[in-house]
Amino acid sequence: MSAQSTAGGVPERKVPPNSIRGAAMRGVVARPGHEAVEVKGWLRAHKWLLLRRASQLGILALFLVGPWLGWWIVKGNLASSLTLGVLPLTDPFLIAQQFAAGQWPYQEALLGGGIVLAFYLLFGGRLFCSWVCPVNIVTDAAAWLRRRLGLKGGKAPAANTRYWLLGFVLVIAAATGSLAWEWVNPVSMFHRGLIFGFGLAWGIVGGIFFYDLLIAPRGWCGHLCPQGAFYALLGRASVVKVSADKRSACNDCMDCFAVCPEPQVIRPALKGVGQDHPLILDADCTTCGRCVDVCGKDVFRITTRFNRSES
Amino acid sequence: MYAKQASALPAAAIRPPGALPEDDFLAACVRCGLCVRDCPYDTLKLAELGDNVATGTPYFEARRIPCEMCEDIPCVVACPTGALDRALTDIGKAKMGLAVLIDQENCLNFLGLRCDVCYRVCPVIDKAITLERMHNPRSDRHAMLLPTVHSEYCTGCGKCEQACVLPGESAIKVLPIKLAQGSKAEHYLRGWEEKEAAGQSLIGDQVELPVRGLEDKAYGDTRVRPGEGPQAPAQAPDYVPAQPAGGGLDSGWKP
């Protein structure tokens, strides 16, 4: 808490000119992460972003080398897959919908769902969103373009809309006795489309992009997606967390807030609001590590929930 | 409403073998495409948005690529959720749909030709499709061999639909069973089936009533040969029509 007691200001820190706050003071479009690039170099200032893209595209590639090159490493798609002919993996979100619809799947699907469930319960529910889900690339692109164009405002629905939508998805599955959400689910539709063909699904993906760009900042992933809400619920007790362990070095440039897909999760850890440890324990945090990248002061790092130390 | 519309499968879209009834299928299928991947003939595909089939669910179009009826049914084995029921182990028992010779005006066999292609390609030849010989009333001296589908054996694989030689649309089509088949009239007992099942007629031997003038003939034989039957009496008729005046065709009648 000692770090925060000085807030309000005696040791006035120099605000980087291209950060959110610096640019706002100068009245220009901000370039969040600019300072980090200058201090750490481009590569280190994009470390987690590059790793994340590698993960997303790598997983996609595993699915695609089969149909494209005939190397069948993974068959299927994120809904359910079979790796090397032995390892079944199934999306527990779909199994939850099946249960709601009154269907009991075969053992492979249950086993595969259990493996995936255990992974995300242990390591972090929304790791799916930031490290696996292909829609993340689309919404990240929309958010990036929004920042570059300096688009302000817009109206996003309440952040808990996704939990209501998650409830609705399960209710509608029970009411219709079918996986009703899967007719329109952009997450599964996008991934399936990339592997099996799109049809008009491009329209839905484009719709999400423009919704995020023009109407609601971080609207889909941050406010609406019931699949993300499902994984957030899984991640309540997971181990991998972001920590603002060098929060005493923070110069209030606000860049982390600008790039964070769930900015509300930062404040408790960074500013010690309602908690004294520097861990971001909010399950909405996707552990994307972008805050780690853009911080010129290296305030954040990815660690475990047991590491409450501060430096 | 959308759900209802989306759950109504278009007639040309056929589910893989072993698919649960459509309602249950839509609850069980997670749209992973593992059945598509394990189909060796690229028959199956996943519905894309706009295909009129529930997005992401597997189906095939028989006219394009039919089901080759693999004996090990790899698509069913691949399904992790049970949307394709593993209780189906004999592909001959699959009921993907039912072939219907739907266009009798253009079918070459109905025109009196010997095309027979649908019959020849049928994997269950002489059971699922037979050629039924009929008199050809047009020429009055030829036969027509009409391809006839028997629902008991037809798996709905669609080989016949794909092979039909007509350009464009096929004269024989695999349709969803619900579209192709009427409901059985349960209240109507088929006497011949009951008789066969019981080994004898259920109502016992028929009483044979004599038919006047046809005595000494086999029961039911009502043919009358010359000299048989009631004979005309030899006496003179009571009534003789008046002869027209003047004879000839012109009666001479004037209004």
XYZ file of C-alpha atoms in Angstrom:
566
model
C 0.000 0.000 0.000
C 2.958 2.231 0.512
C 3.307 2.709 -3.218
C -0.196 4.079 -3.432
C 0.076 6.442 -0.522
C 2.014 8.825 -2.722
C -0.749 8.964 -5.324
C -2.066 12.478 -5.646
C 1.298 13.447 -6.155
C 4.545 14.595 -4.857
C 6.910 12.574 -7.059
C 5.445 13.806 -10.395
C 6.517 11.359 -13.053
C 7.169 12.295 -16.631
C 4.282 11.113 -18.823
C 5.411 9.634 -22.159
C 4.217 11.981 -24.950
C 2.584 9.275 -27.117
C 0.856 7.430 -24.293
C -2.870 7.726 -23.789
C -2.465 10.434 -21.176
C 0.424 12.189 -22.889
C -1.389 12.332 -26.213
C -4.595 13.486 -24.556
C -2.678 16.357 -23.004
C -1.225 17.244 -26.397
C -4.499 16.661 -28.226
C -3.197 14.070 -30.677
C -4.009 10.421 -31.403
C -2.249 8.223 -28.870
C 0.130 5.417 -29.742
C -0.097 3.147 -26.713
C 3.010 1.043 -26.320
C 5.192 3.615 -28.079
C 7.244 4.196 -24.987
C 7.650 0.472 -24.415
C 8.991 0.053 -27.954
C 11.511 2.820 -27.353
C 12.593 1.447 -24.013
C 12.503 -2.298 -24.646
C 12.747 -2.581 -28.427
C 9.946 -3.668 -30.766
C 10.386 -7.380 -30.243
C 10.213 -7.320 -26.462
C 7.352 -4.832 -26.589
C 5.390 -7.346 -28.641
C 6.584 -10.541 -26.989
C 3.271 -11.814 -25.624
C 1.334 -10.567 -28.632
C 3.612 -12.506 -30.962
C 3.460 -15.607 -28.792
C -0.304 -15.350 -28.702
C -0.615 -14.973 -32.457
C 1.750 -17.905 -32.881
C -0.470 -19.946 -30.594
C -3.682 -18.947 -32.352
C -2.329 -19.449 -35.840
C -0.402 -22.561 -34.851
C -3.515 -24.229 -33.491
C -5.378 -23.224 -36.628
C -2.536 -24.592 -38.748
C -2.735 -27.934 -36.948
C -6.327 -28.190 -38.096
C -5.548 -26.963 -41.604
C -2.544 -29.060 -42.615
C -4.910 -32.032 -42.770
C -7.306 -30.733 -45.407
C -4.627 -28.678 -47.175
C -1.628 -31.003 -47.233
C -3.042 -34.326 -46.131
C -1.036 -34.401 -42.889
C -3.707 -35.496 -40.464
C -2.440 -34.294 -37.127
C -5.752 -33.002 -35.873
C -9.145 -33.830 -37.341
C -12.322 -31.920 -36.663
C -12.511 -28.424 -35.256
C -12.570 -26.674 -31.894
C -16.029 -28.074 -31.163
C -14.600 -31.572 -31.069
C -11.400 -32.987 -32.452
C -9.236 -36.057 -32.570
C -5.473 -35.564 -32.379
C -3.190 -38.179 -33.938
C -6.063 -40.610 -33.877
C -5.989 -40.984 -30.098
C -6.564 -37.778 -28.155
C -10.185 -36.615 -28.149
C -10.817 -32.988 -27.228
C -14.277 -31.496 -26.965
C -15.448 -28.022 -26.101
C -17.100 -28.211 -22.666
C -19.302 -25.275 -23.685
C -20.902 -27.548 -26.273
C -21.270 -30.402 -23.828
C -22.980 -28.007 -21.411
C -25.403 -27.104 -24.196
C -25.949 -30.780 -24.978
C -26.805 -31.501 -21.375
C -29.211 -28.582 -21.402
C -30.773 -29.980 -24.577
C -31.147 -33.364 -22.914
C -28.486 -35.315 -24.795
C -25.859 -37.550 -23.254
C -22.884 -37.788 -25.619
C -20.586 -40.771 -26.107
C -17.617 -41.369 -23.868
C -15.070 -39.799 -26.221
C -16.852 -36.486 -26.132
C -17.162 -36.651 -22.342
C -13.501 -37.595 -21.958
C -12.424 -34.902 -24.416
C -14.616 -32.368 -22.681
C -13.142 -33.382 -19.334
C -9.578 -32.902 -20.557
C -10.330 -29.438 -21.941
C -12.303 -28.526 -18.832
C -9.465 -29.597 -16.549
C -6.924 -27.622 -18.581
C -8.833 -24.368 -18.416
C -9.898 -24.870 -14.792
C -6.248 -25.276 -13.906
C -4.502 -22.725 -16.097
C -7.062 -20.025 -16.758
C -10.476 -20.078 -18.379
C -10.098 -17.198 -20.745
C -6.763 -18.424 -22.014
C -9.123 -19.907 -24.597
C -10.206 -16.418 -25.640
C -6.757 -14.906 -26.013
C -4.617 -17.867 -27.000
C -6.931 -20.136 -28.998
C -10.086 -18.454 -30.258
C -9.723 -17.160 -33.836
C -12.333 -14.441 -33.266
C -9.816 -12.772 -30.957
C -7.707 -11.863 -33.994
C -10.736 -10.180 -35.556
C -11.723 -8.201 -32.476
C -8.098 -7.305 -31.716
C -7.826 -5.965 -35.257
C -10.967 -3.902 -34.751
C -9.639 -2.547 -31.450
C -6.270 -1.727 -33.034
C -7.924 0.100 -35.923
C -10.187 1.919 -33.488
C -7.125 3.193 -31.623
C -5.267 4.122 -34.786
C -8.239 6.014 -36.183
C -8.755 7.648 -32.825
C -12.408 6.577 -32.767
C -13.900 7.521 -29.460
C -17.162 6.737 -27.789
C -19.635 4.202 -29.040
C -22.000 2.313 -26.877
C -21.163 -1.096 -25.497
C -23.746 -3.139 -23.620
C -23.136 -3.835 -19.941
C -20.206 -6.156 -19.393
C -22.398 -8.703 -17.634
C -24.623 -9.053 -20.717
C -22.526 -12.070 -21.681
C -23.514 -13.910 -18.519
C -27.178 -13.265 -19.233
C -26.551 -14.428 -22.784
C -24.840 -17.557 -21.460
C -27.910 -18.280 -19.371
C -30.083 -17.634 -22.401
C -28.012 -20.031 -24.517
C -28.595 -22.834 -22.025
C -32.273 -21.996 -21.593
C -32.872 -21.911 -25.332
C -31.052 -25.249 -25.688
C -33.363 -26.740 -23.068
C -36.439 -25.107 -24.581
C -35.787 -26.215 -28.160
C -34.032 -29.463 -27.297
C -31.261 -28.577 -29.706
C -27.941 -26.746 -29.816
C -29.759 -23.597 -30.874
C -26.836 -21.258 -30.205
C -24.661 -23.223 -32.600
C -26.744 -22.018 -35.530
C -25.358 -18.554 -35.018
C -22.356 -18.923 -32.685
C -19.713 -16.784 -34.430
C -16.893 -18.410 -32.462
C -17.460 -21.964 -33.623
C -18.714 -20.747 -36.991
C -15.527 -18.802 -37.737
C -13.210 -21.649 -36.816
C -15.330 -24.186 -38.677
C -15.547 -21.864 -41.645
C -11.769 -21.562 -41.884
C -11.459 -25.334 -41.997
C -14.625 -26.543 -43.722
C -15.826 -23.556 -45.750
C -17.730 -20.412 -44.889
C -20.835 -19.853 -46.950
C -22.316 -16.640 -45.615
C -20.501 -16.922 -42.282
C -18.098 -14.220 -43.486
C -20.988 -11.832 -42.924
C -21.160 -12.707 -39.249
C -17.404 -12.358 -38.786
C -17.467 -9.048 -40.662
C -20.416 -8.006 -38.530
C -18.399 -8.572 -35.365
C -15.472 -6.614 -36.763
C -17.579 -3.592 -37.654
C -19.622 -3.853 -34.469
C -16.416 -3.669 -32.457
C -14.935 -0.974 -34.672
C -17.866 1.373 -35.090
C -20.472 0.646 -32.432
C -19.141 -0.962 -29.290
C -15.499 -0.826 -28.235
C -14.487 -4.395 -27.318
C -18.164 -5.155 -27.733
C -18.129 -8.805 -28.754
C -15.360 -10.405 -26.687
C -15.682 -8.044 -23.763
C -19.432 -7.762 -23.386
C -21.455 -10.236 -25.411
C -19.745 -13.533 -26.155
C -21.404 -16.241 -24.030
C -18.617 -18.670 -24.840
C -16.113 -16.258 -23.302
C -18.424 -15.926 -20.303
C -18.457 -19.707 -19.954
C -14.663 -19.845 -19.961
C -14.463 -16.919 -17.565
C -16.539 -18.945 -15.111
C -14.084 -21.828 -15.523
C -11.144 -19.576 -14.746
C -12.262 -18.364 -11.335
C -9.712 -20.454 -9.468
C -7.090 -20.973 -12.128
C -3.396 -20.630 -11.547
C -1.886 -18.433 -14.277
C -2.459 -14.767 -13.509
C -1.077 -11.371 -14.418
C 0.503 -9.448 -11.580
C 1.250 -5.716 -11.403
C 4.148 -6.540 -9.149
C 6.160 -3.407 -9.996
C 3.171 -1.124 -9.664
C 5.283 1.353 -7.705
C 7.026 2.169 -10.997
C 3.756 3.050 -12.785
C 3.865 6.466 -14.421
C 0.104 6.601 -15.076
C 0.503 6.659 -18.845
C -2.746 4.630 -19.160
C -1.421 2.561 -22.061
C -2.289 -0.722 -20.349
C -5.898 0.410 -20.003
C -5.993 1.304 -23.675
C -4.823 -2.062 -24.949
C -6.516 -4.255 -22.363
C -9.590 -6.045 -23.714
C -11.074 -6.021 -20.213
C -9.735 -2.744 -18.756
C -11.866 -2.963 -15.617
C -9.692 -5.823 -14.318
C -6.513 -3.718 -14.059
C -7.444 -1.108 -11.507
C -7.807 -3.319 -8.421
C -4.335 -4.741 -8.964
C -2.528 -1.686 -10.263
C -4.065 0.902 -7.982
C -4.856 -1.340 -5.035
C -8.588 -0.703 -5.156
C -10.338 -3.176 -2.872
C -7.329 -5.488 -2.576
C -3.803 -5.151 -1.295
C -1.985 -7.669 -3.473
C -0.961 -6.835 -7.072
C -2.573 -9.925 -8.696
C -5.288 -9.548 -11.323
C -7.676 -12.184 -10.035
C -10.739 -11.066 -11.997
C -11.893 -14.020 -14.105
C -12.607 -11.672 -17.014
C -8.844 -11.185 -17.508
C -7.880 -13.182 -20.589
C -4.199 -13.398 -19.584
C -3.293 -12.072 -23.001
C -0.209 -10.334 -21.610
C -0.652 -7.238 -23.755
C -0.358 -5.032 -20.650
C 3.019 -6.640 -20.019
C 4.094 -5.723 -23.564
C 2.980 -2.094 -23.688
C 4.290 -1.047 -20.305
C 7.507 0.908 -20.601
C 8.114 0.487 -16.897
C 7.697 -3.317 -16.843
C 5.027 -3.056 -14.189
C 3.255 -6.275 -15.161
C 4.331 -9.842 -15.489
C 2.634 -13.187 -15.924
C 2.938 -15.342 -12.850
C 0.820 -17.615 -10.663
C -1.986 -16.780 -8.301
C 0.212 -17.864 -5.390
C 2.794 -15.192 -6.056
C 1.519 -12.133 -4.251
C 4.928 -10.562 -3.845
C 5.635 -7.055 -4.969
C 8.943 -5.599 -6.033
C -39.652 -19.806 -35.912
C -36.084 -19.699 -37.107
C -35.417 -22.900 -35.219
C -38.381 -24.549 -36.868
C -37.313 -23.380 -40.277
C -33.747 -24.428 -39.707
C -34.713 -27.840 -38.379
C -36.715 -28.616 -41.509
C -34.174 -30.338 -43.685
C -34.455 -29.574 -47.396
C -35.441 -32.615 -49.411
C -32.146 -32.865 -51.281
C -30.041 -32.860 -48.097
C -29.497 -36.315 -46.660
C -28.010 -37.022 -43.239
C -25.179 -39.568 -42.851
C -26.055 -43.171 -41.998
C -27.118 -43.774 -38.425
C -28.175 -40.170 -37.898
C -30.624 -39.774 -35.031
C -34.067 -38.423 -35.861
C -33.641 -34.779 -36.875
C -34.749 -33.297 -33.529
C -32.353 -35.441 -31.522
C -29.660 -35.040 -34.133
C -29.684 -31.274 -33.683
C -29.246 -31.731 -29.948
C -26.400 -34.205 -30.284
C -24.315 -33.001 -33.228
C -21.573 -30.562 -32.168
C -20.688 -29.802 -35.796
C -17.078 -30.949 -35.448
C -16.827 -32.506 -38.906
C -15.093 -35.710 -37.790
C -17.579 -37.733 -39.850
C -16.719 -35.569 -42.860
C -13.020 -36.225 -42.330
C -13.422 -39.976 -42.086
C -15.682 -40.288 -45.122
C -13.379 -41.828 -47.763
C -15.456 -40.616 -50.708
C -15.861 -36.928 -49.818
C -19.576 -37.582 -49.727
C -20.282 -35.691 -46.533
C -19.891 -31.983 -46.047
C -20.729 -29.533 -43.292
C -23.535 -27.105 -43.979
C -22.373 -23.567 -44.436
C -24.394 -20.575 -43.406
C -26.910 -20.104 -46.197
C -27.167 -23.782 -47.156
C -30.664 -24.174 -45.662
C -29.338 -26.931 -43.438
C -28.609 -26.220 -39.756
C -25.210 -24.506 -39.911
C -22.268 -26.805 -39.455
C -24.167 -30.093 -39.511
C -23.135 -32.870 -41.915
C -25.185 -33.882 -44.949
C -24.786 -35.018 -48.511
C -26.496 -34.510 -51.830
C -27.033 -37.820 -53.598
C -27.028 -36.404 -57.112
C -23.565 -34.954 -56.460
C -21.808 -37.667 -54.454
C -23.875 -40.520 -53.015
C -23.050 -42.661 -49.994
C -20.922 -45.623 -50.975
C -22.190 -47.688 -48.049
C -18.801 -48.618 -46.527
C -19.120 -51.834 -44.564
C -17.233 -50.434 -41.559
C -19.289 -47.185 -41.624
C -16.335 -44.914 -40.687
C -18.491 -41.801 -40.321
C -20.542 -43.432 -37.576
C -17.414 -44.683 -35.822
C -15.893 -41.182 -35.950
C -18.826 -39.413 -34.321
C -17.876 -38.613 -30.719
C -21.298 -37.485 -29.563
C -23.716 -40.145 -30.727
C -25.430 -37.919 -33.260
C -24.606 -40.831 -35.552
C -25.803 -43.837 -33.620
C -23.254 -46.638 -33.207
C -26.102 -49.097 -32.848
C -25.960 -49.107 -36.644
C -23.343 -51.731 -37.463
C -24.837 -53.149 -40.663
C -24.883 -50.501 -43.366
C -27.618 -52.488 -45.079
C -29.910 -51.451 -42.261
C -29.217 -47.735 -42.734
C -32.224 -45.552 -43.448
C -30.720 -42.305 -44.742
C -33.759 -41.712 -46.916
C -35.886 -43.537 -49.416
C -35.486 -43.580 -53.179
C -38.601 -42.618 -55.091
C -39.029 -42.874 -58.851
C -40.573 -39.485 -58.857
C -40.748 -38.562 -62.537
C -42.579 -41.229 -64.505
C -42.909 -38.966 -67.518
C -39.191 -38.760 -68.220
C -37.929 -42.050 -66.803
C -36.706 -43.979 -69.837
C -37.996 -47.297 -68.523
C -41.447 -45.780 -68.173
C -41.158 -44.724 -71.800
C -40.680 -48.376 -72.679
C -36.881 -48.314 -73.060
C -34.435 -50.561 -71.238
C -32.306 -48.039 -69.354
C -32.261 -49.928 -66.030
C -29.287 -47.884 -64.786
C -30.770 -47.141 -61.355
C -31.532 -50.816 -60.945
C -28.052 -51.885 -62.065
C -26.137 -49.541 -59.733
C -28.253 -50.279 -56.664
C -25.996 -51.866 -54.028
C -29.023 -53.846 -52.888
C -30.031 -54.822 -56.432
C -33.154 -57.009 -56.782
C -34.165 -56.191 -53.245
C -34.219 -52.415 -52.888
C -34.975 -51.909 -56.579
C -36.670 -54.516 -58.745
C -37.828 -54.322 -62.343
C -41.540 -55.039 -62.519
C -42.789 -56.210 -65.914
C -45.884 -54.477 -67.198
C -47.784 -54.437 -70.454
C -46.973 -51.380 -72.529
C -50.382 -49.998 -73.492
C -48.901 -47.500 -75.943
C -47.410 -49.991 -78.372
C -49.751 -52.726 -77.111
C -47.172 -55.350 -77.957
C -44.160 -54.610 -75.735
C -43.326 -54.792 -72.080
C -42.244 -52.013 -69.747
C -39.789 -52.932 -66.999
C -40.525 -50.458 -64.275
C -37.882 -49.792 -61.599
C -39.693 -50.243 -58.306
C -38.251 -49.311 -54.911
C -38.925 -51.418 -51.838
C -38.655 -49.425 -48.627
C -37.776 -52.477 -46.573
C -34.377 -52.736 -48.243
C -33.603 -49.245 -49.560
C -30.905 -47.548 -47.446
C -31.224 -44.159 -49.127
C -27.609 -44.254 -50.302
C -28.506 -42.325 -53.450
C -26.449 -44.340 -55.965
C -29.560 -44.558 -58.163
C -30.140 -40.813 -58.033
C -26.548 -40.093 -58.925
C -26.520 -42.621 -61.787
C -29.804 -41.618 -63.449
C -28.918 -40.872 -67.069
C -31.257 -37.920 -67.457
C -29.447 -34.625 -67.931
C -29.850 -32.342 -64.941
C -32.414 -33.596 -62.470
C -32.750 -37.290 -61.821
C -36.014 -39.171 -62.355
C -35.331 -41.202 -59.212
C -34.575 -39.252 -56.070
C -33.725 -40.045 -52.493
C -36.116 -38.189 -50.237
C -36.411 -37.984 -46.466
C -38.519 -40.974 -45.421
C -41.107 -38.653 -43.973
C -41.588 -37.049 -47.377
C -41.336 -40.245 -49.359
C -43.596 -42.553 -47.438
C -47.213 -42.444 -46.426
C -48.274 -43.624 -43.008
C -49.423 -47.211 -42.825
C -53.169 -47.645 -42.531
C -53.074 -49.551 -39.253
C -56.797 -50.220 -39.207
C -56.615 -51.990 -42.539
C -55.483 -55.566 -42.115
C -53.876 -56.935 -45.211
C -55.618 -60.242 -45.568
C -52.837 -61.846 -47.536
C -50.237 -60.897 -44.955
C -52.406 -62.082 -42.086
C -53.038 -65.306 -43.932
C -49.359 -65.874 -44.461
C -48.512 -65.064 -40.863
C -51.214 -67.384 -39.535
C -50.506 -70.093 -42.080
C -54.168 -70.151 -43.065
C -57.048 -67.858 -43.701
C -58.239 -66.178 -40.526
C -61.872 -66.537 -41.429
C -61.852 -70.192 -42.462
C -63.116 -71.766 -45.675
C -65.605 -69.778 -47.641
C -69.136 -71.053 -48.102
C -69.661 -71.516 -51.788
C -73.058 -70.398 -52.931
C -74.206 -71.762 -56.274
C -74.664 -69.257 -59.030
C -77.698 -69.934 -61.108
C -76.754 -71.199 -64.507
C -73.102 -71.634 -63.550
C -73.418 -74.820 -61.549
C -70.681 -77.415 -62.040
C -68.035 -74.739 -62.681
C -65.126 -73.876 -60.443
C -65.966 -71.357 -57.754
C -65.463 -67.862 -59.048
C -65.350 -68.881 -62.692
C -68.085 -66.791 -64.215
C -67.116 -67.180 -67.829
C -70.010 -68.179 -70.024
C -69.241 -70.360 -72.957
C -71.565 -70.664 -75.949
C -74.496 -72.807 -75.093
C -74.162 -72.240 -71.382
C -76.298 -70.164 -69.123
C -79.975 -69.420 -69.300
C -81.209 -70.070 -72.850
C -83.606 -67.807 -74.658
C -87.138 -69.236 -74.844
C -88.143 -70.555 -78.253
C -91.523 -68.870 -78.296
C -92.328 -65.832 -80.440
C -91.533 -62.412 -78.927
C -94.340 -60.365 -77.397
C -93.200 -57.197 -78.952
C -92.163 -56.416 -82.476
C -90.900 -52.963 -83.281
C -92.829 -51.091 -85.927
C -91.232 -51.092 -89.330
C -90.476 -47.614 -90.596
C -92.628 -46.512 -93.478
C -91.006 -46.911 -96.827
C -88.065 -48.794 -95.477
C -84.534 -47.450 -95.993
C -82.697 -44.995 -93.848
C -84.839 -41.964 -94.482
C -87.838 -42.167 -92.213
C -89.457 -39.329 -94.122
C -90.328 -37.659 -90.852
C -90.685 -33.879 -91.051
C -91.423 -31.492 -88.289
